PDB file of C-alpha atoms in Angstrom:
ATOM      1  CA  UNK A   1       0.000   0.000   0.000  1.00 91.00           C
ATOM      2  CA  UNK A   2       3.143   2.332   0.614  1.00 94.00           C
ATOM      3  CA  UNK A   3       4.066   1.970  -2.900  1.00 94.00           C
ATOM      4  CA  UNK A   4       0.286   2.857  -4.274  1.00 94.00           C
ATOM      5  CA  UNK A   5       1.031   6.362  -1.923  1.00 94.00           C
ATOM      6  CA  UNK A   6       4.552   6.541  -3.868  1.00 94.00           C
ATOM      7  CA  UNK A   7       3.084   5.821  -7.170  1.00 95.00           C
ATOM      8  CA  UNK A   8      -0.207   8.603  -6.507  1.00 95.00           C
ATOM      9  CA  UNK A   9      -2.821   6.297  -6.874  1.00 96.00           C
ATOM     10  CA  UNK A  10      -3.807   6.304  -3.356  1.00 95.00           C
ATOM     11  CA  UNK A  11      -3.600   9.385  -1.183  1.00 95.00           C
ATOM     12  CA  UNK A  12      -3.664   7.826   2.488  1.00 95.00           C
ATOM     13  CA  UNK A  13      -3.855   4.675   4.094  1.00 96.00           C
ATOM     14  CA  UNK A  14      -6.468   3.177   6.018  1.00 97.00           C
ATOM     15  CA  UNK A  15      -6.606   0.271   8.645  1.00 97.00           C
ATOM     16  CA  UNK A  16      -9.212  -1.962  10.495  1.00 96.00           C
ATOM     17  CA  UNK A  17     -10.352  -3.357  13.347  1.00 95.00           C
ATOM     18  CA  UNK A  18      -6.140  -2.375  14.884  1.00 96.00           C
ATOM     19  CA  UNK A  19      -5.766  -2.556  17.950  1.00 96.00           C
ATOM     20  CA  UNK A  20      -2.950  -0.278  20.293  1.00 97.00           C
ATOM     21  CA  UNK A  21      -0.945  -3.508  19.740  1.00 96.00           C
ATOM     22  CA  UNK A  22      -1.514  -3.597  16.135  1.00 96.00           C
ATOM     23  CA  UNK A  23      -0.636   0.377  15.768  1.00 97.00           C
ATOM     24  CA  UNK A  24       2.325   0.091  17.530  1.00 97.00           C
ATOM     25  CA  UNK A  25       3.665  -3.348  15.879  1.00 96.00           C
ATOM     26  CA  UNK A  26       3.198  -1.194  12.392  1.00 97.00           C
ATOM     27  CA  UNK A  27       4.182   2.090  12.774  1.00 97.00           C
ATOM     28  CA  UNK A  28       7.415  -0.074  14.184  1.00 97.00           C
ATOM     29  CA  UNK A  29       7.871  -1.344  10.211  1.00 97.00           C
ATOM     30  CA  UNK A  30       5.877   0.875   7.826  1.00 96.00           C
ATOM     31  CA  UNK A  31       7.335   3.841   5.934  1.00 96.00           C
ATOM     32  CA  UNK A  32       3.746   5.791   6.111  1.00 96.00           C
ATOM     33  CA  UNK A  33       1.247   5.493   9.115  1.00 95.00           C
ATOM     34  CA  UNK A  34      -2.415   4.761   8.790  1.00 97.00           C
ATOM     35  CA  UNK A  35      -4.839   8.002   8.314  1.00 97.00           C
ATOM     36  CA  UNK A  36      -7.355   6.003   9.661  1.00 98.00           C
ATOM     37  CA  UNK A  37      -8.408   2.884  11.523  1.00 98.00           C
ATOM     38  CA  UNK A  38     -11.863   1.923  11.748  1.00 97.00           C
ATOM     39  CA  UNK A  39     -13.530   0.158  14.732  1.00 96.00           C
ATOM     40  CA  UNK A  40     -16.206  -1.019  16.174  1.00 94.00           C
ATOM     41  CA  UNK A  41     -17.246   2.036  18.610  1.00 95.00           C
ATOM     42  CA  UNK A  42     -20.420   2.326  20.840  1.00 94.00           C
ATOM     43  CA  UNK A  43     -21.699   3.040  24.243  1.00 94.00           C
ATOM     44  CA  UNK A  44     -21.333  -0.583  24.443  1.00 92.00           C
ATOM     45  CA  UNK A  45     -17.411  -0.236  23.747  1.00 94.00           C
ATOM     46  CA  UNK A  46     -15.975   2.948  23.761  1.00 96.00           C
ATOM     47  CA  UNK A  47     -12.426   2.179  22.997  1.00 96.00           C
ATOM     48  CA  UNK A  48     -10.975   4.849  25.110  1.00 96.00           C
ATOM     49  CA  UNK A  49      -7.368   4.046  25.112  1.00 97.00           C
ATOM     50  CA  UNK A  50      -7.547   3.087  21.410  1.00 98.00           C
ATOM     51  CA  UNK A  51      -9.257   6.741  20.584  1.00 98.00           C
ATOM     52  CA  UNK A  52      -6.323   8.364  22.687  1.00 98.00           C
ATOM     53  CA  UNK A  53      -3.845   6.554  21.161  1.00 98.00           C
ATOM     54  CA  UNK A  54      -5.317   7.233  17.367  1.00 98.00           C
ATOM     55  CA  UNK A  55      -5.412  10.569  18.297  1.00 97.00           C
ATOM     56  CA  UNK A  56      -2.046  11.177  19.651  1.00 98.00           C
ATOM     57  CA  UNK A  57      -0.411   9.423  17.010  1.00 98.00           C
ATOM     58  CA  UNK A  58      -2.282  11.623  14.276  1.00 97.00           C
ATOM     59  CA  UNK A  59      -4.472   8.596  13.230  1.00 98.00           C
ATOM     60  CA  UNK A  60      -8.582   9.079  12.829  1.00 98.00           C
ATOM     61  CA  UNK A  61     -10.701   6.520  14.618  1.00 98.00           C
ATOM     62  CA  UNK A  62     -13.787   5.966  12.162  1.00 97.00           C
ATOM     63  CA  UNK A  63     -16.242   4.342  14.581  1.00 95.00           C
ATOM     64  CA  UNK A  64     -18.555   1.268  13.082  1.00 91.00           C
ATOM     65  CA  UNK A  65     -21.519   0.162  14.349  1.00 88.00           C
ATOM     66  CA  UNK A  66     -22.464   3.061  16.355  1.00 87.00           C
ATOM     67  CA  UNK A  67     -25.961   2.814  16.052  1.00 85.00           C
ATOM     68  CA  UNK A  68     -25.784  -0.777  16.708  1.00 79.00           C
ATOM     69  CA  UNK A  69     -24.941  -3.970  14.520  1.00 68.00           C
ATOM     70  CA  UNK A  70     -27.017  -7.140  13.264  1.00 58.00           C
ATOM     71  CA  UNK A  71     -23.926  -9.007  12.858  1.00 56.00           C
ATOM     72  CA  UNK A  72     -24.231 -12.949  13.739  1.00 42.00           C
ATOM     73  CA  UNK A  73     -28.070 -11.745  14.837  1.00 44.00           C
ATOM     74  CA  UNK A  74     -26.680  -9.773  17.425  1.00 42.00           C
ATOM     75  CA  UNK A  75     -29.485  -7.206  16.736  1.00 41.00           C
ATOM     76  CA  UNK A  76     -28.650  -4.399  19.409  1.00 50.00           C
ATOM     77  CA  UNK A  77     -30.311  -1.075  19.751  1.00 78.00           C
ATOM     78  CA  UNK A  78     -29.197   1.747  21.566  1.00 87.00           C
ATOM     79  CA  UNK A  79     -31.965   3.808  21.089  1.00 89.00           C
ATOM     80  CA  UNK A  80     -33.695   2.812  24.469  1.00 88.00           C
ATOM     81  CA  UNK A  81     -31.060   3.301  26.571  1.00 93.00           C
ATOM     82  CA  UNK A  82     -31.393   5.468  29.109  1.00 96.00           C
ATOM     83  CA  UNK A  83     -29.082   8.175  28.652  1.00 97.00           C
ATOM     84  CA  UNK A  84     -29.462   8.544  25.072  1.00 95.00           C
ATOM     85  CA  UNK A  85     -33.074   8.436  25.664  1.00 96.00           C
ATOM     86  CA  UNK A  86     -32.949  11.428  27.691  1.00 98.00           C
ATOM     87  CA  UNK A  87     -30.418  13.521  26.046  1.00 98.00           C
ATOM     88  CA  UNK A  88     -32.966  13.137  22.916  1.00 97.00           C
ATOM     89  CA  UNK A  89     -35.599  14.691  24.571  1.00 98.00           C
ATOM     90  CA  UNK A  90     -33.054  17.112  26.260  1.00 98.00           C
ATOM     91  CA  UNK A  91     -32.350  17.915  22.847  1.00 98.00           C
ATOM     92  CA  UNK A  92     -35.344  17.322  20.763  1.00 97.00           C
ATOM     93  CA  UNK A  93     -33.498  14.776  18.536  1.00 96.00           C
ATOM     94  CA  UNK A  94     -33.976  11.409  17.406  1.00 93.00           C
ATOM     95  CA  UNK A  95     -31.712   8.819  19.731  1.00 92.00           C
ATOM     96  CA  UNK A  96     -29.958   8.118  16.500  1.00 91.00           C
ATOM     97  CA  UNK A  97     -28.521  11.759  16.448  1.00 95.00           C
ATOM     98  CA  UNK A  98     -27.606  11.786  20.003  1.00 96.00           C
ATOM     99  CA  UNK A  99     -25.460   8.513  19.391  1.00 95.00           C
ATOM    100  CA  UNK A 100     -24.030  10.142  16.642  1.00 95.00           C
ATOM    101  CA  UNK A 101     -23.229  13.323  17.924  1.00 97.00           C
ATOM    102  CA  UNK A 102     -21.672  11.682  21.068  1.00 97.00           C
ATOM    103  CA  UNK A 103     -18.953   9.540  18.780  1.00 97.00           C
ATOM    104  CA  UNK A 104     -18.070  12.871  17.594  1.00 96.00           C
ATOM    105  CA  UNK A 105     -17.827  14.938  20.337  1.00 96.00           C
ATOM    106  CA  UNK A 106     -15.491  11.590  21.519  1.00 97.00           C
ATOM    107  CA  UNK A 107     -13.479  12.269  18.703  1.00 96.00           C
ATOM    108  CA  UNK A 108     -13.852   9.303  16.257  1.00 97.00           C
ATOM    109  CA  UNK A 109     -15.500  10.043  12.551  1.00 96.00           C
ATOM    110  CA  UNK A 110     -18.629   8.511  12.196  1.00 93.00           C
ATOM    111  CA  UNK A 111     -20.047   7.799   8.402  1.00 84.00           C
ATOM    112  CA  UNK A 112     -23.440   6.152   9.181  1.00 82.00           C
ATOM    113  CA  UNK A 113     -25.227   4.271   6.264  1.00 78.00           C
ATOM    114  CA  UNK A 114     -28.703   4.941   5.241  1.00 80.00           C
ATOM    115  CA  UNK A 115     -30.619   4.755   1.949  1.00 86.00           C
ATOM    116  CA  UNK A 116     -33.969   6.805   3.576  1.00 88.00           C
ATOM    117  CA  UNK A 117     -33.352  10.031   2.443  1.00 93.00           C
ATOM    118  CA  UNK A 118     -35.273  11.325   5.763  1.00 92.00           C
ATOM    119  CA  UNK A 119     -32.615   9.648   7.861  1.00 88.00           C
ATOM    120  CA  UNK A 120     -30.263  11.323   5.403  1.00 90.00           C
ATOM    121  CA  UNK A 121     -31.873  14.137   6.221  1.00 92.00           C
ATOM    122  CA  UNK A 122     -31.695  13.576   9.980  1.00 91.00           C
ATOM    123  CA  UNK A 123     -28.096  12.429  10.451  1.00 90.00           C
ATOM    124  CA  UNK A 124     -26.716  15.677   8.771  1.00 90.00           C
ATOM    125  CA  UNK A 125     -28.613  17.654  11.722  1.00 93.00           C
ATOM    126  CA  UNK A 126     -26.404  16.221  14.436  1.00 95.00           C
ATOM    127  CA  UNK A 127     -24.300  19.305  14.106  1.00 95.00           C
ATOM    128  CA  UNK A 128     -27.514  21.833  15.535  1.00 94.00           C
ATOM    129  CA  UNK A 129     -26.300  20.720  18.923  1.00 97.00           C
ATOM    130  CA  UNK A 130     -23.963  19.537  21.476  1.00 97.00           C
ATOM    131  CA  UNK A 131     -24.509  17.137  24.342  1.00 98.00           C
ATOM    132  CA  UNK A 132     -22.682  18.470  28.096  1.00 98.00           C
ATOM    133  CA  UNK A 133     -20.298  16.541  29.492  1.00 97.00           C
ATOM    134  CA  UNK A 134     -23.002  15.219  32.022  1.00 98.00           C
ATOM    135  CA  UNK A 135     -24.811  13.627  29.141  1.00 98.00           C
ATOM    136  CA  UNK A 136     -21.439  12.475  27.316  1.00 98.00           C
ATOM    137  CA  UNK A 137     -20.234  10.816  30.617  1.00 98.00           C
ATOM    138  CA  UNK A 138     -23.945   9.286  31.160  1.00 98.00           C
ATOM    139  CA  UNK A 139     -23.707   7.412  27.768  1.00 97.00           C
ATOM    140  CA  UNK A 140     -20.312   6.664  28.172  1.00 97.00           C
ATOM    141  CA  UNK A 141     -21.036   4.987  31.322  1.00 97.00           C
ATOM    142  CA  UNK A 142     -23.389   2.341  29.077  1.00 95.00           C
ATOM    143  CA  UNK A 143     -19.731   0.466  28.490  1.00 95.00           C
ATOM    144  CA  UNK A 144     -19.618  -2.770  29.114  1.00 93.00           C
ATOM    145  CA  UNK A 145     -16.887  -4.237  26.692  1.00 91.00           C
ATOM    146  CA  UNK A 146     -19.737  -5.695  24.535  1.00 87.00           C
ATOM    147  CA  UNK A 147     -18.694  -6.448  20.894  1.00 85.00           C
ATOM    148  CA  UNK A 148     -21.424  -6.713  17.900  1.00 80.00           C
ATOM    149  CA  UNK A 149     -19.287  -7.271  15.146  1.00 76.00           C
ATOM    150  CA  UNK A 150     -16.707 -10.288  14.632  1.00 66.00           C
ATOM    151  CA  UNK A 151     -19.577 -12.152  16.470  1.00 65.00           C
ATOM    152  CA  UNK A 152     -18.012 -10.896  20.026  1.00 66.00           C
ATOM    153  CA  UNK A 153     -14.462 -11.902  18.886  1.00 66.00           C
ATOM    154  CA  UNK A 154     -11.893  -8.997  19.775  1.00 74.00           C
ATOM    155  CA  UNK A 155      -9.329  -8.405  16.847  1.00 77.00           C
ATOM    156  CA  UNK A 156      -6.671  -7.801  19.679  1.00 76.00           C
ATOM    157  CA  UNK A 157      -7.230 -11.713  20.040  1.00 76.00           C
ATOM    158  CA  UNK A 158      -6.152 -11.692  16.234  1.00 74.00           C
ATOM    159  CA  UNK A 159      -2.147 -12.104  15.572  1.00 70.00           C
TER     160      UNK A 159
END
């Protein structure tokens, strides 16, 4: 992928599912560090040390999954959780914005995927507001390690 950079066919490289471990083992051999790694990232598992890690090393964390996953019929929805529940109303926004807006204002990208135009519509007004710290620390307190995708597996686990 370096030589794709070299060559200008590519303009940055991306990663997946790294881990701290994985960064580090890397950026020990490559010539040009990932732009971006993108992870699984929800109330359920907010990667803390990853996203302070990504971030001091000049890397973006793209969260996935952030309003939930179906992966191996793992159907989750954090839409009735408490905190995001009331920072929605707190708000007047959908719980779908609030989860949104909170990966943000934790620092990671989020790109959520939608082909209802209304939810188009609805994801691009996560930027009309801000949750308070209160509210941020609320959802992040939802973390219990739980992993959707890679049917619970953690990619740390993966050499």
């Amino acid at each position: 992928m370096e030589d794709l950079v070299d060559q200008g066919k590519v303009k940055a490289i991306g990663v997946a599912n790294y881990s701290v471990r994985h960064l580090k083992q890397l950026m020990k051999v490559c010539r040009i560090k990932p732009m971006v790694n993108q992870v699984e990232f929800h109330p359920r598992l907010v990667q803390s040390e990853l996203l302070e890690f990504c971030k001091k090393n000049g890397i973006v964390l793209q969260a996935y999954a952030s309003l939930g996953s179906s992966d191996a019929g793992q159907a989750a929805t954090f839409f009735a959780l408490p905190p995001v529940r009331a920072a929605a109303e707190a708000h007047k926004a959908t719980p779908a914005q609030v989860l949104l807006r909170w990966a943000l204002e934790k620092g990671a990208l989020v790109v959520p995927k939608s082909c209802n135009p209304e939810r188009i519509r609805e994801n691009a007004k996560i930027f009309s507001f801000s949750l308070t710290k209160k509210e941020v620390a609320a959802i992040d307190a939802v973390h219990d390690g739980g992993r959707l995708a890679w049917k619970g597996l953690d990619p740390d686990s993966v050499e």
